[in-house]
Amino acid sequence: MKKLIWGIPLLLILSSGLVRADQVVDLPNADFEKGLSGWSTNDNGMSSATAAAAHGGKAGLRVEDRATTAGSGLYSTTQKAVSDRDYTLQFWARNLEGEGLAVYLIFYDEKNQALSRSEFNNEIKVTLPKGAKDWKQYTLKGVAPKDSARMKVWVHSFINNVVVAELDDFVLTESAPQ
């Protein structure tokens, strides 16, 4: 009888949404232990997986952009996204040289049109600060815009900037809005 009495309030709390459950999104090779498998790049070798860039494990991502006419670009595999859901991306990074590297969450609709962009004033990104040479955990939070169907993580160094940074141990979670 006592179990039943305690069980009913707990069930009511859980069903009311007062307890928020974060669900980890499967982001393949988020620790770069398998090189750049699970990621795509179009940056002429600026992004690489190396042991020297490991925060945890045996490898991490190193972005070495010494070009002033191009930026790096590394994309995660496409993940399912749900409109109005909260998404949190956590990762470890250090900025060894220069400045101008950011990590983004980009949401897309069913037609693969980007919904989160600077032009829409809803860009979801964190920029690594200049001189942050020690490992630090960064957190990026955003809400999937209306009509979201898919999403990607994008690691990008800015054109006209020179930067060397290392990133590792990405974790992406999804939760219902509070």
mmCIF file of C-alpha atoms in Angstrom:
data_model
loop_
_atom_site.group_PDB
_atom_site.id
_atom_site.type_symbol
_atom_site.label_atom_id
_atom_site.label_comp_id
_atom_site.label_asym_id
_atom_site.label_seq_id
_atom_site.Cartn_x
_atom_site.Cartn_y
_atom_site.Cartn_z
ATOM 1 C CA MET A 1 0.000 0.000 0.000
ATOM 2 C CA LYS A 2 2.828 2.433 0.876
ATOM 3 C CA LYS A 3 4.453 1.802 -2.519
ATOM 4 C CA LEU A 4 1.204 2.663 -4.266
ATOM 5 C CA ILE A 5 0.825 5.909 -2.289
ATOM 6 C CA TRP A 6 4.364 7.053 -3.234
ATOM 7 C CA GLY A 7 4.033 5.810 -6.802
ATOM 8 C CA ILE A 8 1.030 7.972 -7.715
ATOM 9 C CA PRO A 9 2.669 11.366 -6.919
ATOM 10 C CA LEU A 10 5.858 10.274 -8.684
ATOM 11 C CA LEU A 11 3.873 9.258 -11.740
ATOM 12 C CA LEU A 12 2.053 12.607 -11.719
ATOM 13 C CA ILE A 13 5.333 14.543 -11.489
ATOM 14 C CA LEU A 14 6.889 12.586 -14.341
ATOM 15 C CA SER A 15 3.852 12.926 -16.585
ATOM 16 C CA SER A 16 3.461 16.650 -15.868
ATOM 17 C CA GLY A 17 6.810 17.497 -17.413
ATOM 18 C CA LEU A 18 8.366 18.816 -14.210
ATOM 19 C CA VAL A 19 11.193 16.356 -14.691
ATOM 20 C CA ARG A 20 13.104 16.996 -17.894
ATOM 21 C CA ALA A 21 14.806 14.042 -19.554
ATOM 22 C CA ASP A 22 17.688 14.754 -21.895
ATOM 23 C CA GLN A 23 18.185 12.164 -24.618
ATOM 24 C CA VAL A 24 21.689 11.729 -26.024
ATOM 25 C CA VAL A 25 21.716 11.999 -29.810
ATOM 26 C CA ASP A 26 23.969 9.461 -31.497
ATOM 27 C CA LEU A 27 26.671 11.630 -33.048
ATOM 28 C CA PRO A 28 28.952 9.109 -34.795
ATOM 29 C CA ASN A 29 32.642 9.336 -33.939
ATOM 30 C CA ALA A 30 32.131 12.370 -31.707
ATOM 31 C CA ASP A 31 35.484 11.626 -30.063
ATOM 32 C CA PHE A 32 37.456 11.294 -33.334
ATOM 33 C CA GLU A 33 38.836 7.906 -32.303
ATOM 34 C CA LYS A 34 38.121 6.672 -35.860
ATOM 35 C CA GLY A 35 39.762 9.619 -37.599
ATOM 36 C CA LEU A 36 37.261 11.762 -39.468
ATOM 37 C CA SER A 37 34.879 8.852 -40.114
ATOM 38 C CA GLY A 38 31.315 10.101 -39.629
ATOM 39 C CA TRP A 39 32.317 13.651 -40.550
ATOM 40 C CA SER A 40 32.639 15.350 -43.937
ATOM 41 C CA THR A 41 35.046 18.110 -44.845
ATOM 42 C CA ASN A 42 35.658 20.494 -47.691
ATOM 43 C CA ASP A 43 38.660 22.362 -46.301
ATOM 44 C CA ASN A 44 41.710 21.011 -48.149
ATOM 45 C CA GLY A 45 43.150 19.219 -45.130
ATOM 46 C CA MET A 46 42.737 21.967 -42.544
ATOM 47 C CA SER A 47 40.774 19.537 -40.330
ATOM 48 C CA SER A 48 42.435 16.322 -39.194
ATOM 49 C CA ALA A 49 42.188 13.790 -36.386
ATOM 50 C CA THR A 50 45.454 13.427 -34.461
ATOM 51 C CA ALA A 51 46.720 11.997 -31.201
ATOM 52 C CA ALA A 52 48.148 15.395 -30.214
ATOM 53 C CA ALA A 53 44.610 16.845 -30.230
ATOM 54 C CA ALA A 54 43.139 14.248 -27.864
ATOM 55 C CA HIS A 55 41.388 15.535 -24.775
ATOM 56 C CA GLY A 56 40.206 12.050 -23.863
ATOM 57 C CA GLY A 57 41.020 8.827 -25.631
ATOM 58 C CA LYS A 58 43.591 8.478 -28.382
ATOM 59 C CA ALA A 59 42.599 11.189 -30.884
ATOM 60 C CA GLY A 60 40.927 14.545 -31.265
ATOM 61 C CA LEU A 61 40.183 17.097 -33.970
ATOM 62 C CA ARG A 62 42.857 19.592 -34.961
ATOM 63 C CA VAL A 63 41.925 22.547 -37.156
ATOM 64 C CA GLU A 64 44.955 24.232 -38.619
ATOM 65 C CA ASP A 65 43.878 27.140 -40.796
ATOM 66 C CA ARG A 66 46.846 29.196 -41.951
ATOM 67 C CA ALA A 67 45.081 30.517 -45.061
ATOM 68 C CA THR A 68 43.791 34.073 -45.197
ATOM 69 C CA THR A 69 41.612 33.377 -48.234
ATOM 70 C CA ALA A 70 39.690 30.299 -47.080
ATOM 71 C CA GLY A 71 38.173 28.828 -43.938
ATOM 72 C CA SER A 72 37.856 25.282 -42.695
ATOM 73 C CA GLY A 73 34.623 23.328 -42.693
ATOM 74 C CA LEU A 74 33.890 20.033 -40.967
ATOM 75 C CA TYR A 75 30.320 18.696 -40.744
ATOM 76 C CA SER A 76 28.902 15.896 -38.629
ATOM 77 C CA THR A 77 26.572 13.368 -40.179
ATOM 78 C CA THR A 78 22.998 14.566 -40.521
ATOM 79 C CA GLN A 79 20.850 13.904 -37.474
ATOM 80 C CA LYS A 80 17.074 13.919 -37.098
ATOM 81 C CA ALA A 81 15.733 17.101 -35.478
ATOM 82 C CA VAL A 82 12.327 18.011 -34.067
ATOM 83 C CA SER A 83 10.925 21.542 -34.169
ATOM 84 C CA ASP A 84 10.791 23.385 -30.841
ATOM 85 C CA ARG A 85 12.987 20.832 -29.088
ATOM 86 C CA ASP A 86 15.951 22.028 -27.050
ATOM 87 C CA TYR A 87 19.390 20.883 -28.217
ATOM 88 C CA THR A 88 22.604 21.114 -26.245
ATOM 89 C CA LEU A 89 26.064 20.451 -27.652
ATOM 90 C CA GLN A 90 28.984 20.111 -25.264
ATOM 91 C CA PHE A 91 32.590 19.663 -26.327
ATOM 92 C CA TRP A 92 36.132 20.274 -25.131
ATOM 93 C CA ALA A 93 38.409 22.685 -26.973
ATOM 94 C CA ARG A 94 41.510 24.805 -26.785
ATOM 95 C CA ASN A 95 42.653 27.576 -29.076
ATOM 96 C CA LEU A 96 46.401 27.256 -29.541
ATOM 97 C CA GLU A 97 47.021 30.081 -31.980
ATOM 98 C CA GLY A 98 45.169 33.007 -33.549
ATOM 99 C CA GLU A 99 41.412 33.406 -33.512
ATOM 100 C CA GLY A 100 38.323 32.850 -35.596
ATOM 101 C CA LEU A 101 36.943 29.341 -35.054
ATOM 102 C CA ALA A 102 33.331 28.561 -34.156
ATOM 103 C CA VAL A 103 31.140 25.514 -33.620
ATOM 104 C CA TYR A 104 27.561 25.704 -34.887
ATOM 105 C CA LEU A 105 24.300 23.791 -34.689
ATOM 106 C CA ILE A 106 22.595 24.107 -38.067
ATOM 107 C CA PHE A 107 18.968 23.052 -38.527
ATOM 108 C CA TYR A 108 17.429 22.176 -41.895
ATOM 109 C CA ASP A 109 13.889 21.665 -43.176
ATOM 110 C CA GLU A 110 12.648 18.717 -45.257
ATOM 111 C CA LYS A 111 13.975 20.404 -48.430
ATOM 112 C CA ASN A 112 17.446 20.686 -46.848
ATOM 113 C CA GLN A 113 17.208 24.479 -46.551
ATOM 114 C CA ALA A 114 19.108 25.893 -43.569
ATOM 115 C CA LEU A 115 16.776 27.356 -40.943
ATOM 116 C CA SER A 116 19.375 28.666 -38.481
ATOM 117 C CA ARG A 117 21.564 31.298 -40.127
ATOM 118 C CA SER A 118 23.002 34.689 -39.334
ATOM 119 C CA GLU A 119 20.623 36.280 -41.872
ATOM 120 C CA PHE A 120 17.682 35.025 -39.786
ATOM 121 C CA ASN A 121 19.232 36.270 -36.506
ATOM 122 C CA ASN A 122 18.959 32.772 -35.047
ATOM 123 C CA GLU A 123 22.462 31.427 -35.598
ATOM 124 C CA ILE A 124 23.464 28.964 -32.875
ATOM 125 C CA LYS A 125 27.216 29.054 -32.344
ATOM 126 C CA VAL A 126 30.038 29.455 -29.892
ATOM 127 C CA THR A 127 33.331 31.073 -30.922
ATOM 128 C CA LEU A 128 36.532 29.979 -29.232
ATOM 129 C CA PRO A 129 38.196 32.954 -27.529
ATOM 130 C CA LYS A 130 41.659 34.046 -28.554
ATOM 131 C CA GLY A 131 44.387 32.806 -26.210
ATOM 132 C CA ALA A 132 42.286 30.037 -24.598
ATOM 133 C CA LYS A 133 45.180 27.550 -24.676
ATOM 134 C CA ASP A 134 43.946 25.308 -21.864
ATOM 135 C CA TRP A 135 41.286 22.673 -22.393
ATOM 136 C CA LYS A 136 37.829 23.990 -21.507
ATOM 137 C CA GLN A 137 34.367 22.520 -21.906
ATOM 138 C CA TYR A 138 32.036 24.625 -24.051
ATOM 139 C CA THR A 139 28.258 24.413 -24.157
ATOM 140 C CA LEU A 140 26.081 25.443 -27.062
ATOM 141 C CA LYS A 141 22.295 25.573 -26.576
ATOM 142 C CA GLY A 142 19.527 26.206 -29.053
ATOM 143 C CA VAL A 143 15.944 25.465 -29.984
ATOM 144 C CA ALA A 144 15.161 23.799 -33.294
ATOM 145 C CA PRO A 145 13.282 26.349 -35.438
ATOM 146 C CA LYS A 146 9.808 25.694 -36.821
ATOM 147 C CA ASP A 147 9.857 23.115 -39.667
ATOM 148 C CA SER A 148 13.156 21.558 -38.530
ATOM 149 C CA ALA A 149 13.671 18.031 -39.797
ATOM 150 C CA ARG A 150 17.448 17.586 -39.652
ATOM 151 C CA MET A 151 20.532 19.069 -38.088
ATOM 152 C CA LYS A 152 24.323 19.017 -38.260
ATOM 153 C CA VAL A 153 27.248 20.158 -36.184
ATOM 154 C CA TRP A 154 29.618 22.426 -38.131
ATOM 155 C CA VAL A 155 33.175 23.256 -37.058
ATOM 156 C CA HIS A 156 34.309 26.275 -39.071
ATOM 157 C CA SER A 157 37.248 28.653 -39.108
ATOM 158 C CA PHE A 158 36.531 32.062 -40.558
ATOM 159 C CA ILE A 159 37.902 33.304 -43.851
ATOM 160 C CA ASN A 160 40.636 35.932 -43.348
ATOM 161 C CA ASN A 161 41.574 34.453 -39.956
ATOM 162 C CA VAL A 162 44.532 32.284 -39.040
ATOM 163 C CA VAL A 163 43.788 29.811 -36.256
ATOM 164 C CA VAL A 164 45.031 26.531 -34.786
ATOM 165 C CA ALA A 165 42.581 24.840 -32.417
ATOM 166 C CA GLU A 166 41.863 21.395 -31.017
ATOM 167 C CA LEU A 167 38.439 19.982 -30.181
ATOM 168 C CA ASP A 168 37.261 16.663 -28.779
ATOM 169 C CA ASP A 169 34.556 14.682 -26.991
ATOM 170 C CA PHE A 170 31.366 16.145 -28.492
ATOM 171 C CA VAL A 171 28.065 15.224 -26.809
ATOM 172 C CA LEU A 172 24.716 16.255 -28.303
ATOM 173 C CA THR A 173 21.475 15.999 -26.337
ATOM 174 C CA GLU A 174 17.829 16.679 -27.149
ATOM 175 C CA SER A 175 15.060 17.480 -24.704
ATOM 176 C CA ALA A 176 11.472 18.613 -24.771
ATOM 177 C CA PRO A 177 10.968 22.315 -24.045
ATOM 178 C CA GLN A 178 10.193 23.243 -20.455
#
